[in-house]
Amino acid sequence: MAGKFDTAREIWMPLAEAGDAEAQAWIGSLYANGDGVEIDDSVAFAWYVKSAEGGNVQAQSNVGAAYAMGSGGKQ
């Protein structure tokens, strides 16, 4: 299964780096869940913030949840 996540990351990462909010949310999800990468909540959160700023509603929810649980850093 990791191979599928590697392929997804290869596709999404350039899009995410170019500012695509949906791709940014997917990259955040990979890091949040450890799908094909090591779990890294700080990297996941950073991608979720970028995605949320780009208007992605799910990422906005994830950022809000992180703040509510006290794991989102400074507000």
PDB file of N, CA and C in Angstrom:
ATOM      1  N   MET A   1       0.825  -1.200   0.000  1.00  0.00           N
ATOM      2  CA  MET A   1       0.000   0.000   0.000  1.00  0.00           C
ATOM      3  C   MET A   1       0.865   1.257   0.000  1.00  0.00           C
ATOM      4  N   ALA A   2       2.052   1.179   0.607  1.00  0.00           N
ATOM      5  CA  ALA A   2       2.906   2.367   0.681  1.00  0.00           C
ATOM      6  C   ALA A   2       3.222   2.908  -0.707  1.00  0.00           C
ATOM      7  N   GLY A   3       3.343   2.016  -1.694  1.00  0.00           N
ATOM      8  CA  GLY A   3       3.650   2.456  -3.043  1.00  0.00           C
ATOM      9  C   GLY A   3       2.598   3.391  -3.611  1.00  0.00           C
ATOM     10  N   LYS A   4       1.338   3.123  -3.282  1.00  0.00           N
ATOM     11  CA  LYS A   4       0.262   3.993  -3.759  1.00  0.00           C
ATOM     12  C   LYS A   4       0.364   5.371  -3.124  1.00  0.00           C
ATOM     13  N   PHE A   5       0.728   5.400  -1.834  1.00  0.00           N
ATOM     14  CA  PHE A   5       0.884   6.688  -1.163  1.00  0.00           C
ATOM     15  C   PHE A   5       2.107   7.435  -1.694  1.00  0.00           C
ATOM     16  N   ASP A   6       3.165   6.692  -2.031  1.00  0.00           N
ATOM     17  CA  ASP A   6       4.346   7.328  -2.621  1.00  0.00           C
ATOM     18  C   ASP A   6       3.987   7.981  -3.949  1.00  0.00           C
ATOM     19  N   THR A   7       3.218   7.260  -4.757  1.00  0.00           N
ATOM     20  CA  THR A   7       2.784   7.804  -6.044  1.00  0.00           C
ATOM     21  C   THR A   7       1.906   9.031  -5.841  1.00  0.00           C
ATOM     22  N   ALA A   8       0.992   8.944  -4.887  1.00  0.00           N
ATOM     23  CA  ALA A   8       0.122  10.089  -4.599  1.00  0.00           C
ATOM     24  C   ALA A   8       0.947  11.289  -4.160  1.00  0.00           C
ATOM     25  N   ARG A   9       1.926  11.059  -3.275  1.00  0.00           N
ATOM     26  CA  ARG A   9       2.769  12.161  -2.802  1.00  0.00           C
ATOM     27  C   ARG A   9       3.554  12.785  -3.960  1.00  0.00           C
ATOM     28  N   GLU A  10       4.049  11.954  -4.865  1.00  0.00           N
ATOM     29  CA  GLU A  10       4.790  12.464  -6.022  1.00  0.00           C
ATOM     30  C   GLU A  10       3.909  13.356  -6.895  1.00  0.00           C
ATOM     31  N   ILE A  11       2.642  13.029  -6.988  1.00  0.00           N
ATOM     32  CA  ILE A  11       1.706  13.830  -7.783  1.00  0.00           C
ATOM     33  C   ILE A  11       1.297  15.091  -7.033  1.00  0.00           C
ATOM     34  N   TRP A  12       0.950  14.932  -5.746  1.00  0.00           N
ATOM     35  CA  TRP A  12       0.408  16.055  -4.974  1.00  0.00           C
ATOM     36  C   TRP A  12       1.444  17.088  -4.558  1.00  0.00           C
ATOM     37  N   MET A  13       2.686  16.647  -4.273  1.00  0.00           N
ATOM     38  CA  MET A  13       3.666  17.582  -3.714  1.00  0.00           C
ATOM     39  C   MET A  13       3.935  18.781  -4.628  1.00  0.00           C
ATOM     40  N   PRO A  14       4.193  18.591  -5.925  1.00  0.00           N
ATOM     41  CA  PRO A  14       4.411  19.776  -6.769  1.00  0.00           C
ATOM     42  C   PRO A  14       3.190  20.697  -6.810  1.00  0.00           C
ATOM     43  N   LEU A  15       2.003  20.101  -6.801  1.00  0.00           N
ATOM     44  CA  LEU A  15       0.783  20.906  -6.792  1.00  0.00           C
ATOM     45  C   LEU A  15       0.660  21.673  -5.480  1.00  0.00           C
ATOM     46  N   ALA A  16       0.944  20.992  -4.373  1.00  0.00           N
ATOM     47  CA  ALA A  16       0.871  21.634  -3.056  1.00  0.00           C
ATOM     48  C   ALA A  16       1.873  22.780  -2.955  1.00  0.00           C
ATOM     49  N   GLU A  17       3.081  22.541  -3.412  1.00  0.00           N
ATOM     50  CA  GLU A  17       4.113  23.584  -3.372  1.00  0.00           C
ATOM     51  C   GLU A  17       3.750  24.771  -4.251  1.00  0.00           C
ATOM     52  N   ALA A  18       2.943  24.522  -5.294  1.00  0.00           N
ATOM     53  CA  ALA A  18       2.502  25.596  -6.189  1.00  0.00           C
ATOM     54  C   ALA A  18       1.282  26.331  -5.652  1.00  0.00           C
ATOM     55  N   GLY A  19       0.762  25.879  -4.484  1.00  0.00           N
ATOM     56  CA  GLY A  19      -0.339  26.598  -3.858  1.00  0.00           C
ATOM     57  C   GLY A  19      -1.711  25.982  -4.010  1.00  0.00           C
ATOM     58  N   ASP A  20      -1.799  24.767  -4.535  1.00  0.00           N
ATOM     59  CA  ASP A  20      -3.091  24.106  -4.686  1.00  0.00           C
ATOM     60  C   ASP A  20      -3.596  23.663  -3.312  1.00  0.00           C
ATOM     61  N   ALA A  21      -4.693  24.259  -2.852  1.00  0.00           N
ATOM     62  CA  ALA A  21      -5.195  24.016  -1.496  1.00  0.00           C
ATOM     63  C   ALA A  21      -5.632  22.570  -1.281  1.00  0.00           C
ATOM     64  N   GLU A  22      -6.214  21.948  -2.285  1.00  0.00           N
ATOM     65  CA  GLU A  22      -6.641  20.559  -2.117  1.00  0.00           C
ATOM     66  C   GLU A  22      -5.429  19.640  -1.973  1.00  0.00           C
ATOM     67  N   ALA A  23      -4.429  19.842  -2.808  1.00  0.00           N
ATOM     68  CA  ALA A  23      -3.210  19.037  -2.708  1.00  0.00           C
ATOM     69  C   ALA A  23      -2.518  19.269  -1.368  1.00  0.00           C
ATOM     70  N   GLN A  24      -2.526  20.503  -0.887  1.00  0.00           N
ATOM     71  CA  GLN A  24      -1.930  20.802   0.416  1.00  0.00           C
ATOM     72  C   GLN A  24      -2.636  20.021   1.518  1.00  0.00           C
ATOM     73  N   ALA A  25      -3.956  19.939   1.451  1.00  0.00           N
ATOM     74  CA  ALA A  25      -4.714  19.177   2.444  1.00  0.00           C
ATOM     75  C   ALA A  25      -4.365  17.694   2.376  1.00  0.00           C
ATOM     76  N   TRP A  26      -4.209  17.165   1.174  1.00  0.00           N
ATOM     77  CA  TRP A  26      -3.853  15.756   1.029  1.00  0.00           C
ATOM     78  C   TRP A  26      -2.459  15.487   1.571  1.00  0.00           C
ATOM     79  N   ILE A  27      -1.527  16.381   1.318  1.00  0.00           N
ATOM     80  CA  ILE A  27      -0.172  16.211   1.867  1.00  0.00           C
ATOM     81  C   ILE A  27      -0.233  16.250   3.393  1.00  0.00           C
ATOM     82  N   GLY A  28      -0.999  17.177   3.934  1.00  0.00           N
ATOM     83  CA  GLY A  28      -1.180  17.225   5.383  1.00  0.00           C
ATOM     84  C   GLY A  28      -1.723  15.914   5.918  1.00  0.00           C
ATOM     85  N   SER A  29      -2.679  15.348   5.216  1.00  0.00           N
ATOM     86  CA  SER A  29      -3.278  14.081   5.625  1.00  0.00           C
ATOM     87  C   SER A  29      -2.261  12.941   5.615  1.00  0.00           C
ATOM     88  N   LEU A  30      -1.398  12.919   4.612  1.00  0.00           N
ATOM     89  CA  LEU A  30      -0.365  11.880   4.568  1.00  0.00           C
ATOM     90  C   LEU A  30       0.492  11.925   5.825  1.00  0.00           C
ATOM     91  N   TYR A  31       0.925  13.131   6.195  1.00  0.00           N
ATOM     92  CA  TYR A  31       1.788  13.280   7.369  1.00  0.00           C
ATOM     93  C   TYR A  31       1.022  13.073   8.671  1.00  0.00           C
ATOM     94  N   ALA A  32      -0.234  13.433   8.715  1.00  0.00           N
ATOM     95  CA  ALA A  32      -1.037  13.240   9.926  1.00  0.00           C
ATOM     96  C   ALA A  32      -1.280  11.756  10.206  1.00  0.00           C
ATOM     97  N   ASN A  33      -1.435  10.986   9.145  1.00  0.00           N
ATOM     98  CA  ASN A  33      -1.791   9.575   9.284  1.00  0.00           C
ATOM     99  C   ASN A  33      -0.629   8.613   9.079  1.00  0.00           C
ATOM    100  N   GLY A  34       0.521   9.133   8.645  1.00  0.00           N
ATOM    101  CA  GLY A  34       1.660   8.262   8.390  1.00  0.00           C
ATOM    102  C   GLY A  34       1.473   7.390   7.167  1.00  0.00           C
ATOM    103  N   ASP A  35       0.794   7.920   6.172  1.00  0.00           N
ATOM    104  CA  ASP A  35       0.556   7.175   4.939  1.00  0.00           C
ATOM    105  C   ASP A  35       1.722   7.371   3.978  1.00  0.00           C
ATOM    106  N   GLY A  36       2.632   6.398   3.956  1.00  0.00           N
ATOM    107  CA  GLY A  36       3.785   6.468   3.074  1.00  0.00           C
ATOM    108  C   GLY A  36       4.905   7.350   3.592  1.00  0.00           C
ATOM    109  N   VAL A  37       4.708   7.980   4.736  1.00  0.00           N
ATOM    110  CA  VAL A  37       5.716   8.829   5.385  1.00  0.00           C
ATOM    111  C   VAL A  37       5.620   8.588   6.894  1.00  0.00           C
ATOM    112  N   GLU A  38       6.632   9.034   7.621  1.00  0.00           N
ATOM    113  CA  GLU A  38       6.555   8.984   9.077  1.00  0.00           C
ATOM    114  C   GLU A  38       5.520  10.002   9.551  1.00  0.00           C
ATOM    115  N   ILE A  39       4.763   9.651  10.572  1.00  0.00           N
ATOM    116  CA  ILE A  39       3.824  10.614  11.148  1.00  0.00           C
ATOM    117  C   ILE A  39       4.609  11.816  11.653  1.00  0.00           C
ATOM    118  N   ASP A  40       4.165  12.990  11.256  1.00  0.00           N
ATOM    119  CA  ASP A  40       4.795  14.237  11.708  1.00  0.00           C
ATOM    120  C   ASP A  40       3.692  15.284  11.831  1.00  0.00           C
ATOM    121  N   ASP A  41       3.203  15.440  13.056  1.00  0.00           N
ATOM    122  CA  ASP A  41       2.079  16.347  13.282  1.00  0.00           C
ATOM    123  C   ASP A  41       2.409  17.792  12.944  1.00  0.00           C
ATOM    124  N   SER A  42       3.657  18.213  13.156  1.00  0.00           N
ATOM    125  CA  SER A  42       3.999  19.606  12.858  1.00  0.00           C
ATOM    126  C   SER A  42       4.010  19.859  11.355  1.00  0.00           C
ATOM    127  N   VAL A  43       4.486  18.900  10.581  1.00  0.00           N
ATOM    128  CA  VAL A  43       4.461  19.038   9.118  1.00  0.00           C
ATOM    129  C   VAL A  43       3.019  18.987   8.622  1.00  0.00           C
ATOM    130  N   ALA A  44       2.240  18.058   9.167  1.00  0.00           N
ATOM    131  CA  ALA A  44       0.825  17.963   8.783  1.00  0.00           C
ATOM    132  C   ALA A  44       0.114  19.277   9.068  1.00  0.00           C
ATOM    133  N   PHE A  45       0.334  19.822  10.263  1.00  0.00           N
ATOM    134  CA  PHE A  45      -0.330  21.064  10.649  1.00  0.00           C
ATOM    135  C   PHE A  45       0.062  22.203   9.712  1.00  0.00           C
ATOM    136  N   ALA A  46       1.337  22.293   9.367  1.00  0.00           N
ATOM    137  CA  ALA A  46       1.794  23.363   8.471  1.00  0.00           C
ATOM    138  C   ALA A  46       1.090  23.278   7.119  1.00  0.00           C
ATOM    139  N   TRP A  47       0.934  22.054   6.591  1.00  0.00           N
ATOM    140  CA  TRP A  47       0.234  21.902   5.314  1.00  0.00           C
ATOM    141  C   TRP A  47      -1.250  22.207   5.454  1.00  0.00           C
ATOM    142  N   TYR A  48      -1.838  21.809   6.578  1.00  0.00           N
ATOM    143  CA  TYR A  48      -3.250  22.123   6.806  1.00  0.00           C
ATOM    144  C   TYR A  48      -3.473  23.630   6.882  1.00  0.00           C
ATOM    145  N   VAL A  49      -2.561  24.344   7.525  1.00  0.00           N
ATOM    146  CA  VAL A  49      -2.695  25.806   7.617  1.00  0.00           C
ATOM    147  C   VAL A  49      -2.646  26.431   6.229  1.00  0.00           C
ATOM    148  N   LYS A  50      -1.680  26.012   5.411  1.00  0.00           N
ATOM    149  CA  LYS A  50      -1.589  26.551   4.047  1.00  0.00           C
ATOM    150  C   LYS A  50      -2.876  26.269   3.277  1.00  0.00           C
ATOM    151  N   SER A  51      -3.362  25.047   3.402  1.00  0.00           N
ATOM    152  CA  SER A  51      -4.584  24.660   2.706  1.00  0.00           C
ATOM    153  C   SER A  51      -5.783  25.453   3.213  1.00  0.00           C
ATOM    154  N   ALA A  52      -5.873  25.612   4.523  1.00  0.00           N
ATOM    155  CA  ALA A  52      -6.975  26.383   5.119  1.00  0.00           C
ATOM    156  C   ALA A  52      -6.959  27.817   4.625  1.00  0.00           C
ATOM    157  N   GLU A  53      -5.771  28.397   4.553  1.00  0.00           N
ATOM    158  CA  GLU A  53      -5.652  29.771   4.053  1.00  0.00           C
ATOM    159  C   GLU A  53      -6.074  29.863   2.596  1.00  0.00           C
ATOM    160  N   GLY A  54      -5.954  28.747   1.867  1.00  0.00           N
ATOM    161  CA  GLY A  54      -6.377  28.697   0.475  1.00  0.00           C
ATOM    162  C   GLY A  54      -7.854  28.397   0.304  1.00  0.00           C
ATOM    163  N   GLY A  55      -8.562  28.229   1.433  1.00  0.00           N
ATOM    164  CA  GLY A  55     -10.005  28.048   1.367  1.00  0.00           C
ATOM    165  C   GLY A  55     -10.505  26.624   1.503  1.00  0.00           C
ATOM    166  N   ASN A  56      -9.628  25.661   1.753  1.00  0.00           N
ATOM    167  CA  ASN A  56     -10.071  24.280   1.886  1.00  0.00           C
ATOM    168  C   ASN A  56     -10.793  24.093   3.217  1.00  0.00           C
ATOM    169  N   VAL A  57     -12.062  23.750   3.149  1.00  0.00           N
ATOM    170  CA  VAL A  57     -12.909  23.665   4.341  1.00  0.00           C
ATOM    171  C   VAL A  57     -12.457  22.546   5.273  1.00  0.00           C
ATOM    172  N   GLN A  58     -12.099  21.390   4.731  1.00  0.00           N
ATOM    173  CA  GLN A  58     -11.649  20.283   5.587  1.00  0.00           C
ATOM    174  C   GLN A  58     -10.377  20.676   6.333  1.00  0.00           C
ATOM    175  N   ALA A  59      -9.464  21.351   5.660  1.00  0.00           N
ATOM    176  CA  ALA A  59      -8.236  21.798   6.323  1.00  0.00           C
ATOM    177  C   ALA A  59      -8.553  22.828   7.398  1.00  0.00           C
ATOM    178  N   GLN A  60      -9.512  23.697   7.130  1.00  0.00           N
ATOM    179  CA  GLN A  60      -9.926  24.672   8.146  1.00  0.00           C
ATOM    180  C   GLN A  60     -10.439  23.946   9.384  1.00  0.00           C
ATOM    181  N   SER A  61     -11.203  22.887   9.174  1.00  0.00           N
ATOM    182  CA  SER A  61     -11.712  22.081  10.279  1.00  0.00           C
ATOM    183  C   SER A  61     -10.569  21.409  11.035  1.00  0.00           C
ATOM    184  N   ASN A  62      -9.597  20.882  10.297  1.00  0.00           N
ATOM    185  CA  ASN A  62      -8.451  20.224  10.929  1.00  0.00           C
ATOM    186  C   ASN A  62      -7.630  21.209  11.755  1.00  0.00           C
ATOM    187  N   VAL A  63      -7.439  22.409  11.247  1.00  0.00           N
ATOM    188  CA  VAL A  63      -6.700  23.438  11.989  1.00  0.00           C
ATOM    189  C   VAL A  63      -7.471  23.806  13.250  1.00  0.00           C
ATOM    190  N   GLY A  64      -8.767  24.008  13.117  1.00  0.00           N
ATOM    191  CA  GLY A  64      -9.589  24.328  14.282  1.00  0.00           C
ATOM    192  C   GLY A  64      -9.539  23.231  15.332  1.00  0.00           C
ATOM    193  N   ALA A  65      -9.593  21.981  14.891  1.00  0.00           N
ATOM    194  CA  ALA A  65      -9.527  20.854  15.824  1.00  0.00           C
ATOM    195  C   ALA A  65      -8.177  20.809  16.527  1.00  0.00           C
ATOM    196  N   ALA A  66      -7.111  21.090  15.785  1.00  0.00           N
ATOM    197  CA  ALA A  66      -5.778  21.093  16.398  1.00  0.00           C
ATOM    198  C   ALA A  66      -5.679  22.173  17.466  1.00  0.00           C
ATOM    199  N   TYR A  67      -6.197  23.344  17.172  1.00  0.00           N
ATOM    200  CA  TYR A  67      -6.198  24.414  18.176  1.00  0.00           C
ATOM    201  C   TYR A  67      -7.051  24.027  19.382  1.00  0.00           C
ATOM    202  N   ALA A  68      -8.211  23.427  19.141  1.00  0.00           N
ATOM    203  CA  ALA A  68      -9.109  23.039  20.232  1.00  0.00           C
ATOM    204  C   ALA A  68      -8.472  21.989  21.141  1.00  0.00           C
ATOM    205  N   MET A  69      -7.654  21.113  20.549  1.00  0.00           N
ATOM    206  CA  MET A  69      -6.998  20.065  21.331  1.00  0.00           C
ATOM    207  C   MET A  69      -5.670  20.539  21.916  1.00  0.00           C
ATOM    208  N   GLY A  70      -5.293  21.780  21.588  1.00  0.00           N
ATOM    209  CA  GLY A  70      -4.052  22.320  22.126  1.00  0.00           C
ATOM    210  C   GLY A  70      -2.806  21.855  21.418  1.00  0.00           C
ATOM    211  N   SER A  71      -2.959  21.334  20.206  1.00  0.00           N
ATOM    212  CA  SER A  71      -1.790  20.831  19.482  1.00  0.00           C
ATOM    213  C   SER A  71      -1.455  21.661  18.253  1.00  0.00           C
ATOM    214  N   GLY A  72      -2.045  22.841  18.134  1.00  0.00           N
ATOM    215  CA  GLY A  72      -1.858  23.633  16.932  1.00  0.00           C
ATOM    216  C   GLY A  72      -0.845  24.747  17.031  1.00  0.00           C
ATOM    217  N   GLY A  73      -0.110  24.826  18.107  1.00  0.00           N
ATOM    218  CA  GLY A  73       0.857  25.911  18.231  1.00  0.00           C
ATOM    219  C   GLY A  73       0.165  27.214  18.563  1.00  0.00           C
ATOM    220  N   LYS A  74       0.843  28.323  18.261  1.00  0.00           N
ATOM    221  CA  LYS A  74       0.284  29.645  18.563  1.00  0.00           C
ATOM    222  C   LYS A  74      -0.868  29.965  17.628  1.00  0.00           C
ATOM    223  N   GLN A  75      -1.897  30.575  18.194  1.00  0.00           N
ATOM    224  CA  GLN A  75      -3.059  30.948  17.386  1.00  0.00           C
ATOM    225  C   GLN A  75      -2.885  32.337  16.832  1.00  0.00           C
TER     226      GLN A  75
END
